[in-house]
């Protein structure tokens, strides 16, 4: 199938990206990764190191690419430093950039995020920044040379879904780079909706890792992202205020 | 896989039911049926007869079961008469019962619907009534012996999705028979949501037949229903007001 | 001011109707009635009688009209009998008709409701039926000769507001008699929204009587209903997907 | 009444702030100001000057305070320069700071907004910044010494209301200074909701000036803001999934 997601110079046939946070065991994680069909898995640099071979082995066994992230960083300086350490440790210049502004919401800090993104792009990183659903900020990040923008649908781990679908549509219009819904997904219909609103991919962790049955939810998410992508391209019917019957007098079916 | 939908005495592995209304050609319809994976297809008795062999041939070729419906009937008497004619013509005692109350909304008429359902159950039909999202009315229909209840998510053909998720949940609690979301679906996330809210299946027509690419939308709906079903059974994470980070200090991943 | 609510042959300048259920004391109730500006107050016939003079004295002192209701009745026969007893006891042929179908939702039973309404209209009552938000059922009630229809916004006491604004608009189109939003209101914006959606009045009880400060909430509801009514008639601006700046180059302000 | 809105060192009894953009005539504007009860009216510095005495006369006659704004500025430098010219021309150091980032959405640019706010606070202005609904950005503005924060409910002039109530609640928690809902209001229930979500005041222009009957809508908004404020303080009932009847067996009313 030729409907591929291109990030930087790499094509992915899966549009679902998985995070590892919240997984209750490596075995549960491995099963979820397999069921999700994900080809890209993000791992918090502050929670893992190369002396933790077991997680790396799981990712390798699943054949997925590692996307290090800077979760837990609250300043540009900290995020940049963490990203650089990650590059050395894991041999990848891809980074999911998180610069958190608030412990209660875990929403990004716009000012520090812009600073860190500019620095990391200049350093040659492929930067995938976690951002708010603000279309103006997203365009700034895209203009800096980020490889994608990753707006939050709702606070990390909240499971609230996409609290502002309208903003996500405005953000989609504002940039030409890939848009990856990141954070907030609670269930399958949220992931499908993200794709229908124009996202190119969906990243989620808790929705799968903390579900009662992570493997089943991972499979649900795989189907949901495919469903949403297909629907977004199929040209949905318009929303009507009133009913529309099948063509009256239609002769055959 | 053993997660089957049981209607009356028949098991279905697909939980997506397709309507034919709005299809622009038999070829488009056939492709959509195949892509949807549907095993049950509903056809308006007032718009088809056995002297229309072409549609019957399509359904036979697709290996799907025919579910006649009484679309266009405005009284119990008319619906009962139509159902009986359908039984003779098509040799099935299954009927999707529609008794419409309003041309603008195509919503059912509660009073006539109850009358027709009681009569058809007494006549030995397997009755699948199209109803509102009213849990009290749904329980009446279930208590009459209907094989399922089929609440509208929104007016037929409107594409508005599920305008009252809360009522759908109340309805789900009110009956033990299968609940099939019928009418209103516009896109894939609507279908996934219906399943997550506890529906056992989804019936739709316009969302697929009138989409710009019916085949792609049919495939989207197939994935969406699977996604929603899996998610409903996987035990989603709770909705939280604030963010929840991955376990702080978690040692390994 | 000449924007009056006409019910049967009576005009009201207030469009807020108060229920007494949930009030913690007669004093709290009296203060809430005064603050609400209500001119019509509904009382459950099964919970009050003429040997309860204190409540009657409060209503008289407030100068409000009593609207008996049949809360707690589960069949047409019970509701009709209760209404007749109320007429004798309180000397009014107005009745808020409730025929409940379900203890968990307290939603009306469509079939019994229609029966009771027909009987009471034939008996000469001014019938104000509590109904679902189903436009077809509402039109049946209006066609029977009910003086208004009173759709639920959400289950009684739930405080969920208007769970299906679209259905309320369809219902508003379906009848020409007054529409009174009944049940579900939680806060002031819900009441304003009901009026904006085309309701002629709002009935509520718990939202005021069970609020932490019933008097303040009663005042809030008074303002909210006025606000919603004014807004509904003022011709609101259209909803736009994008921003609209003030006229560019506008010379003066 | 002692429930005053305090901005900097000034108390206001009205919590509705009006903008003049979109008014079709000075007469229409004057009537709307009077009907709204507003005590603070914002005027775009780029669209008015002291050689336009007529508008100033209207504001004086209405007894309202002028709040100059920097609408139409796209950089911090431009906004700061405009604010300074306004201070000289109108003799007020209050300024509603707008630094726009996008012509289609008219949403603020976070980076330039922070720069401008810091500069204007340092210059001794009372700064009231128009911002997104991002709680992290709002806290930055508050920490800089802004006298309030003014989040958008939706794009300016869109009439979409509050597209992300959850974010508005998060923002409300994030700052202790006054929060003024700015932009997006379409109708009265939107304004009431803003207050219920914890805003201290509401600013709007188009919703009134472009309504079919601006005077009536201004009165609606006056009531709506009062309603929402009262409701926010009255302690609303909790939202329940199921119905709650009046206390069973309650003896008297």
Coordinates of N, CA and C in Angstrom, one line a residue, chain D residues 46 66-67 69 72 76 85 94 101 103 118 153 176 180-181 183 185 212 225 239:
Chain D
X46 N -5.4 51.6 16.4 CA -5.1 51.8 14.9 C -6.3 52.2 14.1
X66 N -12.3 54.2 28.8 CA -11.7 53.8 27.6 C -10.6 52.8 27.8
X67 N -10.6 51.7 27.1 CA -9.5 50.7 27.2 C -8.9 50.6 25.8
X69 N -6.8 49.3 22.7 CA -6.2 48.0 22.4 C -5.3 48.1 21.1
X72 N -4.5 44.5 15.4 CA -3.8 44.8 14.1 C -2.3 44.8 14.2
X76 N 5.9 42.4 18.6 CA 6.0 43.1 19.9 C 6.3 44.6 19.7
X85 N 1.9 55.3 21.8 CA 1.2 56.4 21.1 C -0.2 56.6 21.8
X94 N -3.6 52.2 30.7 CA -4.2 50.9 30.5 C -4.1 50.5 29.0
X101 N -0.9 36.7 15.5 CA 0.1 35.8 14.9 C -0.4 35.2 13.5
X103 N -3.5 35.8 10.3 CA -4.6 36.5 9.8 C -5.9 35.7 9.8
X118 N 6.2 42.0 28.6 CA 7.3 42.4 29.5 C 7.7 43.8 29.3
X153 N -11.9 32.5 23.8 CA -12.8 31.3 23.8 C -12.8 30.6 22.5
X176 N -3.8 33.6 39.6 CA -4.6 34.2 40.6 C -5.1 35.5 40.2
X180 N -10.3 37.2 32.1 CA -11.3 37.8 31.3 C -11.5 37.1 30.0
X181 N -12.6 36.4 29.8 CA -12.8 35.7 28.5 C -12.9 36.8 27.4
X183 N -13.0 37.1 23.2 CA -13.1 36.6 21.8 C -13.8 35.3 21.7
X185 N -17.2 34.7 21.8 CA -18.6 34.7 22.3 C -19.6 34.9 21.1
X212 N -28.4 41.1 14.9 CA -29.4 41.8 14.2 C -30.0 42.9 15.0
X225 N -24.0 37.6 31.9 CA -22.8 37.7 32.7 C -23.2 37.7 34.2
X239 N -23.1 16.9 38.6 CA -23.7 16.2 37.4 C -23.8 14.7 37.7

